[in-house]
Each structure stands twice: as C-alpha cells, then as structure tokens.
JSON list of C-alpha atoms and ligand atoms in Angstrom, two decimals:
[
{"chain": "A", "resi": 1, "resn": "UNK", "atom": "CA", "xyz": [-16.73, 13.11, -27.08]},
{"chain": "A", "resi": 2, "resn": "UNK", "atom": "CA", "xyz": [-14.96, 12.96, -23.76]},
{"chain": "A", "resi": 3, "resn": "UNK", "atom": "CA", "xyz": [-15.45, 16.01, -21.60]},
{"chain": "A", "resi": 4, "resn": "UNK", "atom": "CA", "xyz": [-12.09, 15.94, -19.81]},
{"chain": "A", "resi": 5, "resn": "UNK", "atom": "CA", "xyz": [-8.92, 15.81, -21.89]},
{"chain": "A", "resi": 6, "resn": "UNK", "atom": "CA", "xyz": [-5.26, 15.27, -21.17]},
{"chain": "A", "resi": 7, "resn": "UNK", "atom": "CA", "xyz": [-3.57, 18.70, -21.45]},
{"chain": "A", "resi": 8, "resn": "UNK", "atom": "CA", "xyz": [-0.54, 18.97, -23.70]},
{"chain": "A", "resi": 9, "resn": "UNK", "atom": "CA", "xyz": [2.77, 18.69, -21.90]},
{"chain": "A", "resi": 10, "resn": "UNK", "atom": "CA", "xyz": [4.61, 22.04, -22.07]},
{"chain": "A", "resi": 11, "resn": "UNK", "atom": "CA", "xyz": [7.89, 20.27, -23.01]},
{"chain": "A", "resi": 12, "resn": "UNK", "atom": "CA", "xyz": [9.21, 17.03, -24.56]},
{"chain": "A", "resi": 13, "resn": "UNK", "atom": "CA", "xyz": [9.50, 13.81, -22.52]},
{"chain": "A", "resi": 14, "resn": "UNK", "atom": "CA", "xyz": [13.29, 14.15, -22.33]},
{"chain": "A", "resi": 15, "resn": "UNK", "atom": "CA", "xyz": [13.35, 17.91, -21.63]},
{"chain": "A", "resi": 16, "resn": "UNK", "atom": "CA", "xyz": [13.80, 17.54, -17.88]},
{"chain": "A", "resi": 17, "resn": "UNK", "atom": "CA", "xyz": [16.74, 15.11, -18.15]},
{"chain": "A", "resi": 18, "resn": "UNK", "atom": "CA", "xyz": [18.76, 14.31, -16.13]},
{"chain": "A", "resi": 19, "resn": "UNK", "atom": "CA", "xyz": [16.49, 15.41, -13.27]},
{"chain": "A", "resi": 20, "resn": "UNK", "atom": "CA", "xyz": [13.43, 13.55, -14.53]},
{"chain": "A", "resi": 21, "resn": "UNK", "atom": "CA", "xyz": [14.23, 10.86, -17.09]},
{"chain": "A", "resi": 22, "resn": "UNK", "atom": "CA", "xyz": [12.38, 10.37, -20.35]},
{"chain": "A", "resi": 23, "resn": "UNK", "atom": "CA", "xyz": [10.97, 6.94, -19.51]},
{"chain": "A", "resi": 24, "resn": "UNK", "atom": "CA", "xyz": [9.47, 8.14, -16.22]},
{"chain": "A", "resi": 25, "resn": "UNK", "atom": "CA", "xyz": [8.02, 11.25, -17.84]},
{"chain": "A", "resi": 26, "resn": "UNK", "atom": "CA", "xyz": [6.39, 9.22, -20.60]},
{"chain": "A", "resi": 27, "resn": "UNK", "atom": "CA", "xyz": [4.74, 6.61, -18.38]},
{"chain": "A", "resi": 28, "resn": "UNK", "atom": "CA", "xyz": [3.78, 9.21, -15.77]},
{"chain": "A", "resi": 29, "resn": "UNK", "atom": "CA", "xyz": [2.03, 11.42, -18.34]},
{"chain": "A", "resi": 30, "resn": "UNK", "atom": "CA", "xyz": [0.57, 9.03, -20.90]},
{"chain": "A", "resi": 31, "resn": "UNK", "atom": "CA", "xyz": [0.12, 6.16, -18.48]},
{"chain": "A", "resi": 32, "resn": "UNK", "atom": "CA", "xyz": [-0.85, 7.51, -15.07]},
{"chain": "A", "resi": 33, "resn": "UNK", "atom": "CA", "xyz": [-2.21, 10.98, -15.81]},
{"chain": "A", "resi": 34, "resn": "UNK", "atom": "CA", "xyz": [-4.13, 9.79, -18.87]},
{"chain": "A", "resi": 35, "resn": "UNK", "atom": "CA", "xyz": [-5.78, 7.06, -16.83]},
{"chain": "A", "resi": 36, "resn": "UNK", "atom": "CA", "xyz": [-7.09, 9.58, -14.29]},
{"chain": "A", "resi": 37, "resn": "UNK", "atom": "CA", "xyz": [-8.62, 11.60, -17.12]},
{"chain": "A", "resi": 38, "resn": "UNK", "atom": "CA", "xyz": [-10.26, 8.49, -18.58]},
{"chain": "A", "resi": 39, "resn": "UNK", "atom": "CA", "xyz": [-11.59, 7.37, -15.21]},
{"chain": "A", "resi": 40, "resn": "UNK", "atom": "CA", "xyz": [-12.98, 10.84, -14.50]},
{"chain": "A", "resi": 41, "resn": "UNK", "atom": "CA", "xyz": [-14.84, 10.78, -17.82]},
{"chain": "A", "resi": 42, "resn": "UNK", "atom": "CA", "xyz": [-16.11, 7.34, -17.02]},
{"chain": "A", "resi": 43, "resn": "UNK", "atom": "CA", "xyz": [-17.26, 8.31, -13.49]},
{"chain": "A", "resi": 44, "resn": "UNK", "atom": "CA", "xyz": [-19.35, 11.19, -14.87]},
{"chain": "A", "resi": 45, "resn": "UNK", "atom": "CA", "xyz": [-20.54, 9.39, -17.98]},
{"chain": "A", "resi": 46, "resn": "UNK", "atom": "CA", "xyz": [-24.13, 9.22, -16.77]},
{"chain": "A", "resi": 47, "resn": "UNK", "atom": "CA", "xyz": [-24.02, 12.55, -14.91]},
{"chain": "A", "resi": 48, "resn": "UNK", "atom": "CA", "xyz": [-23.65, 15.28, -17.56]},
{"chain": "A", "resi": 49, "resn": "UNK", "atom": "CA", "xyz": [-24.90, 17.99, -15.18]},
{"chain": "A", "resi": 50, "resn": "UNK", "atom": "CA", "xyz": [-21.94, 17.42, -12.91]},
{"chain": "A", "resi": 51, "resn": "UNK", "atom": "CA", "xyz": [-19.25, 17.80, -15.58]},
{"chain": "A", "resi": 52, "resn": "UNK", "atom": "CA", "xyz": [-17.90, 21.05, -14.16]},
{"chain": "A", "resi": 53, "resn": "UNK", "atom": "CA", "xyz": [-14.40, 22.39, -14.51]},
{"chain": "A", "resi": 54, "resn": "UNK", "atom": "CA", "xyz": [-12.13, 19.99, -12.65]},
{"chain": "A", "resi": 55, "resn": "UNK", "atom": "CA", "xyz": [-11.25, 22.58, -10.00]},
{"chain": "A", "resi": 56, "resn": "UNK", "atom": "CA", "xyz": [-14.93, 23.32, -9.42]},
{"chain": "A", "resi": 57, "resn": "UNK", "atom": "CA", "xyz": [-15.50, 19.61, -8.88]},
{"chain": "A", "resi": 58, "resn": "UNK", "atom": "CA", "xyz": [-12.75, 19.55, -6.29]},
{"chain": "A", "resi": 59, "resn": "UNK", "atom": "CA", "xyz": [-14.08, 22.64, -4.53]},
{"chain": "A", "resi": 60, "resn": "UNK", "atom": "CA", "xyz": [-17.51, 21.11, -4.03]},
{"chain": "A", "resi": 61, "resn": "UNK", "atom": "CA", "xyz": [-17.21, 17.33, -3.84]},
{"chain": "A", "resi": 62, "resn": "UNK", "atom": "CA", "xyz": [-20.10, 17.26, -1.37]},
{"chain": "A", "resi": 63, "resn": "UNK", "atom": "CA", "xyz": [-22.67, 18.18, -4.05]},
{"chain": "A", "resi": 64, "resn": "UNK", "atom": "CA", "xyz": [-21.83, 15.10, -6.13]},
{"chain": "A", "resi": 65, "resn": "UNK", "atom": "CA", "xyz": [-24.08, 12.03, -6.08]},
{"chain": "A", "resi": 66, "resn": "UNK", "atom": "CA", "xyz": [-22.78, 9.70, -3.42]},
{"chain": "A", "resi": 67, "resn": "UNK", "atom": "CA", "xyz": [-22.28, 6.76, -5.78]},
{"chain": "A", "resi": 68, "resn": "UNK", "atom": "CA", "xyz": [-19.66, 8.63, -7.85]},
{"chain": "A", "resi": 69, "resn": "UNK", "atom": "CA", "xyz": [-18.21, 10.98, -5.23]},
{"chain": "A", "resi": 70, "resn": "UNK", "atom": "CA", "xyz": [-15.17, 8.89, -4.36]},
{"chain": "A", "resi": 71, "resn": "UNK", "atom": "CA", "xyz": [-14.30, 8.08, -7.97]},
{"chain": "A", "resi": 72, "resn": "UNK", "atom": "CA", "xyz": [-14.60, 11.74, -8.92]},
{"chain": "A", "resi": 73, "resn": "UNK", "atom": "CA", "xyz": [-12.55, 12.91, -5.91]},
{"chain": "A", "resi": 74, "resn": "UNK", "atom": "CA", "xyz": [-9.72, 10.52, -6.73]},
{"chain": "A", "resi": 75, "resn": "UNK", "atom": "CA", "xyz": [-9.63, 11.03, -10.47]},
{"chain": "A", "resi": 76, "resn": "UNK", "atom": "CA", "xyz": [-10.39, 14.77, -10.59]},
{"chain": "A", "resi": 77, "resn": "UNK", "atom": "CA", "xyz": [-7.64, 15.17, -8.00]},
{"chain": "A", "resi": 78, "resn": "UNK", "atom": "CA", "xyz": [-5.27, 12.97, -10.00]},
{"chain": "A", "resi": 79, "resn": "UNK", "atom": "CA", "xyz": [-6.05, 14.94, -13.15]},
{"chain": "A", "resi": 80, "resn": "UNK", "atom": "CA", "xyz": [-5.82, 18.46, -11.65]},
{"chain": "A", "resi": 81, "resn": "UNK", "atom": "CA", "xyz": [-2.75, 17.71, -9.52]},
{"chain": "A", "resi": 82, "resn": "UNK", "atom": "CA", "xyz": [-0.78, 16.32, -12.46]},
{"chain": "A", "resi": 83, "resn": "UNK", "atom": "CA", "xyz": [-1.81, 19.17, -14.80]},
{"chain": "A", "resi": 84, "resn": "UNK", "atom": "CA", "xyz": [-0.56, 21.63, -12.22]},
{"chain": "A", "resi": 85, "resn": "UNK", "atom": "CA", "xyz": [2.62, 19.68, -11.50]},
{"chain": "A", "resi": 86, "resn": "UNK", "atom": "CA", "xyz": [3.61, 19.64, -15.20]},
{"chain": "A", "resi": 87, "resn": "UNK", "atom": "CA", "xyz": [3.03, 23.38, -15.48]},
{"chain": "A", "resi": 88, "resn": "UNK", "atom": "CA", "xyz": [5.33, 24.07, -12.56]},
{"chain": "A", "resi": 89, "resn": "UNK", "atom": "CA", "xyz": [8.35, 22.25, -14.00]},
{"chain": "A", "resi": 90, "resn": "UNK", "atom": "CA", "xyz": [10.74, 23.60, -16.62]},
{"chain": "A", "resi": 91, "resn": "UNK", "atom": "CA", "xyz": [14.06, 22.69, -18.22]},
{"chain": "A", "resi": 92, "resn": "UNK", "atom": "CA", "xyz": [15.15, 26.27, -17.51]},
{"chain": "A", "resi": 93, "resn": "UNK", "atom": "CA", "xyz": [14.70, 26.26, -13.75]},
{"chain": "A", "resi": 94, "resn": "UNK", "atom": "CA", "xyz": [15.98, 29.36, -11.94]},
{"chain": "A", "resi": 95, "resn": "UNK", "atom": "CA", "xyz": [16.98, 27.28, -8.87]},
{"chain": "A", "resi": 96, "resn": "UNK", "atom": "CA", "xyz": [15.26, 29.80, -6.56]},
{"chain": "A", "resi": 97, "resn": "UNK", "atom": "CA", "xyz": [12.45, 32.40, -6.68]},
{"chain": "A", "resi": 98, "resn": "UNK", "atom": "CA", "xyz": [13.33, 35.37, -8.87]},
{"chain": "A", "resi": 99, "resn": "UNK", "atom": "CA", "xyz": [12.30, 38.15, -6.46]},
{"chain": "A", "resi": 100, "resn": "UNK", "atom": "CA", "xyz": [9.02, 40.04, -6.44]},
{"chain": "A", "resi": 101, "resn": "UNK", "atom": "CA", "xyz": [6.14, 39.87, -4.02]},
{"chain": "A", "resi": 102, "resn": "UNK", "atom": "CA", "xyz": [5.95, 36.07, -4.01]},
{"chain": "A", "resi": 103, "resn": "UNK", "atom": "CA", "xyz": [9.55, 35.86, -2.92]},
{"chain": "A", "resi": 104, "resn": "UNK", "atom": "CA", "xyz": [9.23, 38.41, -0.11]},
{"chain": "A", "resi": 105, "resn": "UNK", "atom": "CA", "xyz": [6.09, 36.70, 1.18]},
{"chain": "A", "resi": 106, "resn": "UNK", "atom": "CA", "xyz": [7.85, 33.35, 1.14]},
{"chain": "A", "resi": 107, "resn": "UNK", "atom": "CA", "xyz": [10.69, 34.90, 3.15]},
{"chain": "A", "resi": 108, "resn": "UNK", "atom": "CA", "xyz": [8.25, 36.48, 5.60]},
{"chain": "A", "resi": 109, "resn": "UNK", "atom": "CA", "xyz": [6.48, 33.18, 6.11]},
{"chain": "A", "resi": 110, "resn": "UNK", "atom": "CA", "xyz": [9.43, 30.78, 6.34]},
{"chain": "A", "resi": 111, "resn": "UNK", "atom": "CA", "xyz": [12.41, 32.99, 7.23]},
{"chain": "A", "resi": 112, "resn": "UNK", "atom": "CA", "xyz": [14.15, 32.70, 3.88]},
{"chain": "A", "resi": 113, "resn": "UNK", "atom": "CA", "xyz": [14.16, 30.52, 0.77]},
{"chain": "A", "resi": 114, "resn": "UNK", "atom": "CA", "xyz": [16.67, 28.00, 2.10]},
{"chain": "A", "resi": 115, "resn": "UNK", "atom": "CA", "xyz": [14.62, 27.49, 5.25]},
{"chain": "A", "resi": 116, "resn": "UNK", "atom": "CA", "xyz": [11.51, 26.95, 3.14]},
{"chain": "A", "resi": 117, "resn": "UNK", "atom": "CA", "xyz": [13.33, 24.51, 0.87]},
{"chain": "A", "resi": 118, "resn": "UNK", "atom": "CA", "xyz": [14.63, 22.56, 3.84]},
{"chain": "A", "resi": 119, "resn": "UNK", "atom": "CA", "xyz": [11.18, 22.32, 5.43]},
{"chain": "A", "resi": 120, "resn": "UNK", "atom": "CA", "xyz": [9.53, 21.27, 2.15]},
{"chain": "A", "resi": 121, "resn": "UNK", "atom": "CA", "xyz": [12.25, 18.68, 1.52]},
{"chain": "A", "resi": 122, "resn": "UNK", "atom": "CA", "xyz": [11.89, 17.20, 5.02]},
{"chain": "A", "resi": 123, "resn": "UNK", "atom": "CA", "xyz": [8.13, 16.91, 4.60]},
{"chain": "A", "resi": 124, "resn": "UNK", "atom": "CA", "xyz": [8.58, 15.26, 1.18]},
{"chain": "A", "resi": 125, "resn": "UNK", "atom": "CA", "xyz": [11.15, 12.78, 2.49]},
{"chain": "A", "resi": 126, "resn": "UNK", "atom": "CA", "xyz": [9.04, 11.87, 5.50]},
{"chain": "A", "resi": 127, "resn": "UNK", "atom": "CA", "xyz": [5.63, 11.69, 3.82]},
{"chain": "A", "resi": 128, "resn": "UNK", "atom": "CA", "xyz": [4.40, 8.14, 4.22]},
{"chain": "A", "resi": 129, "resn": "UNK", "atom": "CA", "xyz": [3.16, 6.36, 1.09]},
{"chain": "A", "resi": 130, "resn": "UNK", "atom": "CA", "xyz": [1.49, 8.08, -1.87]},
{"chain": "A", "resi": 131, "resn": "UNK", "atom": "CA", "xyz": [0.75, 11.77, -1.84]},
{"chain": "A", "resi": 132, "resn": "UNK", "atom": "CA", "xyz": [1.65, 15.33, -2.68]},
{"chain": "A", "resi": 133, "resn": "UNK", "atom": "CA", "xyz": [3.62, 18.12, -0.97]},
{"chain": "A", "resi": 134, "resn": "UNK", "atom": "CA", "xyz": [2.12, 21.59, -1.32]},
{"chain": "A", "resi": 135, "resn": "UNK", "atom": "CA", "xyz": [2.85, 25.25, -0.89]},
{"chain": "A", "resi": 136, "resn": "UNK", "atom": "CA", "xyz": [-0.60, 26.83, -0.98]},
{"chain": "A", "resi": 137, "resn": "UNK", "atom": "CA", "xyz": [-2.29, 30.07, -0.01]},
{"chain": "A", "resi": 138, "resn": "UNK", "atom": "CA", "xyz": [-5.60, 30.60, 1.76]},
{"chain": "A", "resi": 139, "resn": "UNK", "atom": "CA", "xyz": [-8.17, 33.26, 0.87]},
{"chain": "A", "resi": 140, "resn": "UNK", "atom": "CA", "xyz": [-6.52, 35.71, 3.23]},
{"chain": "A", "resi": 141, "resn": "UNK", "atom": "CA", "xyz": [-3.16, 35.37, 1.51]},
{"chain": "A", "resi": 142, "resn": "UNK", "atom": "CA", "xyz": [-1.54, 33.21, 4.17]},
{"chain": "A", "resi": 143, "resn": "UNK", "atom": "CA", "xyz": [1.00, 30.74, 2.77]},
{"chain": "A", "resi": 144, "resn": "UNK", "atom": "CA", "xyz": [1.05, 27.21, 4.13]},
{"chain": "A", "resi": 145, "resn": "UNK", "atom": "CA", "xyz": [3.19, 24.14, 3.60]},
{"chain": "A", "resi": 146, "resn": "UNK", "atom": "CA", "xyz": [1.48, 20.76, 3.99]},
{"chain": "A", "resi": 147, "resn": "UNK", "atom": "CA", "xyz": [1.08, 17.31, 2.47]},
{"chain": "A", "resi": 148, "resn": "UNK", "atom": "CA", "xyz": [-2.00, 15.45, 1.26]},
{"chain": "A", "resi": 149, "resn": "UNK", "atom": "CA", "xyz": [-2.63, 11.74, 0.88]},
{"chain": "A", "resi": 150, "resn": "UNK", "atom": "CA", "xyz": [-3.41, 9.98, -2.39]},
{"chain": "A", "resi": 151, "resn": "UNK", "atom": "CA", "xyz": [-4.82, 12.67, -4.72]},
{"chain": "A", "resi": 152, "resn": "UNK", "atom": "CA", "xyz": [-6.44, 15.04, -2.24]},
{"chain": "A", "resi": 153, "resn": "UNK", "atom": "CA", "xyz": [-6.28, 18.60, -3.56]},
{"chain": "A", "resi": 154, "resn": "UNK", "atom": "CA", "xyz": [-5.79, 21.79, -1.49]},
{"chain": "A", "resi": 155, "resn": "UNK", "atom": "CA", "xyz": [-8.72, 23.17, -3.49]},
{"chain": "A", "resi": 156, "resn": "UNK", "atom": "CA", "xyz": [-11.03, 20.88, -1.52]},
{"chain": "A", "resi": 157, "resn": "UNK", "atom": "CA", "xyz": [-9.70, 22.63, 1.60]},
{"chain": "A", "resi": 158, "resn": "UNK", "atom": "CA", "xyz": [-10.49, 26.03, 0.10]},
{"chain": "A", "resi": 159, "resn": "UNK", "atom": "CA", "xyz": [-6.85, 26.78, -0.67]},
{"chain": "A", "resi": 160, "resn": "UNK", "atom": "CA", "xyz": [-5.02, 27.76, -3.82]},
{"chain": "A", "resi": 161, "resn": "UNK", "atom": "CA", "xyz": [-1.94, 25.70, -4.67]},
{"chain": "A", "resi": 162, "resn": "UNK", "atom": "CA", "xyz": [1.24, 27.57, -5.66]},
{"chain": "A", "resi": 163, "resn": "UNK", "atom": "CA", "xyz": [3.85, 24.79, -5.79]},
{"chain": "A", "resi": 164, "resn": "UNK", "atom": "CA", "xyz": [3.55, 21.02, -5.68]},
{"chain": "A", "resi": 165, "resn": "UNK", "atom": "CA", "xyz": [5.65, 17.88, -5.72]},
{"chain": "A", "resi": 166, "resn": "UNK", "atom": "CA", "xyz": [4.30, 14.45, -6.58]},
{"chain": "A", "resi": 167, "resn": "UNK", "atom": "CA", "xyz": [5.73, 11.91, -4.12]},
{"chain": "A", "resi": 168, "resn": "UNK", "atom": "CA", "xyz": [3.90, 8.85, -5.43]},
{"chain": "A", "resi": 169, "resn": "UNK", "atom": "CA", "xyz": [6.41, 6.10, -6.19]},
{"chain": "A", "resi": 170, "resn": "UNK", "atom": "CA", "xyz": [5.39, 6.13, -9.85]},
{"chain": "A", "resi": 171, "resn": "UNK", "atom": "CA", "xyz": [6.92, 9.64, -10.06]},
{"chain": "A", "resi": 172, "resn": "UNK", "atom": "CA", "xyz": [10.46, 8.42, -9.43]},
{"chain": "A", "resi": 173, "resn": "UNK", "atom": "CA", "xyz": [10.71, 4.64, -9.12]},
{"chain": "A", "resi": 174, "resn": "UNK", "atom": "CA", "xyz": [12.12, 3.84, -12.57]},
{"chain": "A", "resi": 175, "resn": "UNK", "atom": "CA", "xyz": [15.17, 6.04, -12.03]},
{"chain": "A", "resi": 176, "resn": "UNK", "atom": "CA", "xyz": [15.55, 6.34, -8.27]},
{"chain": "A", "resi": 177, "resn": "UNK", "atom": "CA", "xyz": [13.83, 3.15, -7.00]},
{"chain": "A", "resi": 178, "resn": "UNK", "atom": "CA", "xyz": [13.45, 3.54, -3.24]},
{"chain": "A", "resi": 179, "resn": "UNK", "atom": "CA", "xyz": [15.70, 6.62, -3.05]},
{"chain": "A", "resi": 180, "resn": "UNK", "atom": "CA", "xyz": [13.05, 9.32, -2.78]},
{"chain": "A", "resi": 181, "resn": "UNK", "atom": "CA", "xyz": [15.49, 11.94, -1.33]},
{"chain": "A", "resi": 182, "resn": "UNK", "atom": "CA", "xyz": [17.46, 11.76, -4.61]},
{"chain": "A", "resi": 183, "resn": "UNK", "atom": "CA", "xyz": [14.32, 12.58, -6.60]},
{"chain": "A", "resi": 184, "resn": "UNK", "atom": "CA", "xyz": [13.45, 15.50, -4.31]},
{"chain": "A", "resi": 185, "resn": "UNK", "atom": "CA", "xyz": [16.98, 16.84, -4.66]},
{"chain": "A", "resi": 186, "resn": "UNK", "atom": "CA", "xyz": [16.61, 16.67, -8.46]},
{"chain": "A", "resi": 187, "resn": "UNK", "atom": "CA", "xyz": [13.21, 18.43, -8.32]},
{"chain": "A", "resi": 188, "resn": "UNK", "atom": "CA", "xyz": [14.74, 21.68, -7.01]},
{"chain": "A", "resi": 189, "resn": "UNK", "atom": "CA", "xyz": [16.64, 22.06, -10.30]},
{"chain": "A", "resi": 190, "resn": "UNK", "atom": "CA", "xyz": [13.52, 22.14, -12.48]},
{"chain": "A", "resi": 191, "resn": "UNK", "atom": "CA", "xyz": [10.98, 24.22, -10.55]},
{"chain": "A", "resi": 192, "resn": "UNK", "atom": "CA", "xyz": [9.38, 26.91, -12.71]},
{"chain": "A", "resi": 193, "resn": "UNK", "atom": "CA", "xyz": [9.63, 29.78, -10.22]},
{"chain": "A", "resi": 194, "resn": "UNK", "atom": "CA", "xyz": [8.39, 32.26, -12.82]},
{"chain": "A", "resi": 195, "resn": "UNK", "atom": "CA", "xyz": [5.13, 30.32, -13.02]},
{"chain": "A", "resi": 196, "resn": "UNK", "atom": "CA", "xyz": [4.88, 29.88, -9.24]},
{"chain": "A", "resi": 197, "resn": "UNK", "atom": "CA", "xyz": [5.29, 33.66, -8.79]},
{"chain": "A", "resi": 198, "resn": "UNK", "atom": "CA", "xyz": [2.75, 34.32, -11.54]},
{"chain": "A", "resi": 199, "resn": "UNK", "atom": "CA", "xyz": [0.18, 32.22, -9.69]},
{"chain": "A", "resi": 200, "resn": "UNK", "atom": "CA", "xyz": [0.78, 34.29, -6.55]},
{"chain": "A", "resi": 201, "resn": "UNK", "atom": "CA", "xyz": [0.52, 37.57, -8.51]},
{"chain": "A", "resi": 202, "resn": "UNK", "atom": "CA", "xyz": [-2.72, 36.48, -10.14]},
{"chain": "A", "resi": 203, "resn": "UNK", "atom": "CA", "xyz": [-4.16, 35.54, -6.76]},
{"chain": "A", "resi": 204, "resn": "UNK", "atom": "CA", "xyz": [-3.17, 38.92, -5.29]},
{"chain": "A", "resi": 205, "resn": "UNK", "atom": "CA", "xyz": [-4.41, 40.94, -8.25]},
{"chain": "A", "resi": 206, "resn": "UNK", "atom": "CA", "xyz": [-7.78, 39.33, -8.79]},
{"chain": "A", "resi": 207, "resn": "UNK", "atom": "CA", "xyz": [-8.47, 38.11, -5.26]},
{"chain": "A", "resi": 208, "resn": "UNK", "atom": "CA", "xyz": [-10.15, 35.07, -6.74]},
{"chain": "A", "resi": 209, "resn": "UNK", "atom": "CA", "xyz": [-11.01, 32.07, -4.69]},
{"chain": "A", "resi": 210, "resn": "UNK", "atom": "CA", "xyz": [-10.02, 28.62, -5.78]},
{"chain": "A", "resi": 211, "resn": "UNK", "atom": "CA", "xyz": [-13.34, 28.32, -7.63]},
{"chain": "A", "resi": 212, "resn": "UNK", "atom": "CA", "xyz": [-12.31, 30.86, -10.23]},
{"chain": "A", "resi": 213, "resn": "UNK", "atom": "CA", "xyz": [-8.73, 29.72, -10.29]},
{"chain": "A", "resi": 214, "resn": "UNK", "atom": "CA", "xyz": [-8.61, 27.83, -13.55]},
{"chain": "A", "resi": 215, "resn": "UNK", "atom": "CA", "xyz": [-5.65, 26.06, -15.04]},
{"chain": "A", "resi": 216, "resn": "UNK", "atom": "CA", "xyz": [-6.38, 22.42, -15.68]},
{"chain": "A", "resi": 217, "resn": "UNK", "atom": "CA", "xyz": [-9.20, 21.64, -18.12]},
{"chain": "B", "resi": 301, "resn": "LIG", "atom": "MN1", "xyz": [1.91, 11.12, -10.36]}
]
C-alpha cells in the first residue's frame, strides 16, 4: 500500500466558483497534486526507513540519500504545499482576518491588513515563473512574507507557514490565462482566515517547531 495519500478536499470542485473554477480545481487536485503524491511514493519505494511524515521530510532533507533527495524535495514540497493550500481556502471567506492575536500581530508587523494585502499581492504579481507566496512565522514568533521557487517549503527554512498562494500557471491558466493579477484578486475572496488564525494560535499555545506541526499526511 502506498505510504503517502492524497488528502480529501474539504469542499466540492465547484465550491470556490467563481473565484476558482471547477475545471481548474479538478485538474489541480486530481491531476497535479495527485501526481506529486505518486512521485513521492515512488521516490521512497526502496527506502522504507525514510518514509517520515511529509513535513518531517521537508525539515530534514539533508538526511536523505543523495540519489532521491531532489525527487523527495520536489514531490514532498508539492504534496505538503498543496495540502496546506486547500485547507486555507473556503467558500465562506471572511475577506479579512476576524480579529484575535493573529490579526493584531499581522497589524504590528505590516502596519495594517490592507498594507499586508498590498505587499503580498505585489509579491505574487511580480514572482517570476513557478512558485508560492507565503506568510510564515519563525520559531521566535516573527511573521515574514516571502516567496519560494518551484515547490520549496518554508519548513525547510525552519519556518511555519500560516498562509500561502500557489502562483504556478497550472493554478489559474484555464480561467485566467496569462492574467495572474486577476487570479490573485479572486484569491482574497476565498481565504479561510479562521484557519489561518487557528494555525497562529496553535503555534503560540504549543510553541511547537515545524517538526511537530502536522497537517498534511
Ligand atoms: Mn499547484
């Protein structure tokens, strides 16, 4: 039996319409994401001892045998990043953080929500080629906004992701073609701020590092 499995989507393919269309959602989840899971299983087929939780893999890529390290990095990243991305979207988006400690820390770090949103949007528009835009927190509780290339995860940098946007073309091309700013604009309507805040609260309460921070399977 395969060790890594595609997690169930928390909503139907058409639930995020009109912001993310059904056709994109379907191919993104059961085409792209599923392939990363399959390739991760395949990369570790002959290395049962290294079949750790996907976030543990990402936190310690350097311990992996050299011949599979790159394949694991790419596909564990692709798997974990997509699992997280799905969990942070919702048809019932609140349009902005709903208060609480996450919200006040975001304000302290970026000035206010609109300033944060503007900075994140600019980074997402300007990111060259495939990658991901992140709001993440380090072990000291400092929030940071940055992008990664391909499927690099903040976990490999020792950080805990709070919010993420997939800016690979496959995430928006069917509906928006080359108009990435349109897709980013749509994204702000479906962010699950309740879940983003819950991730922050869990980090603050338990003080866990990324190694214990388990969501994706
Ligand atoms: Mn993707």
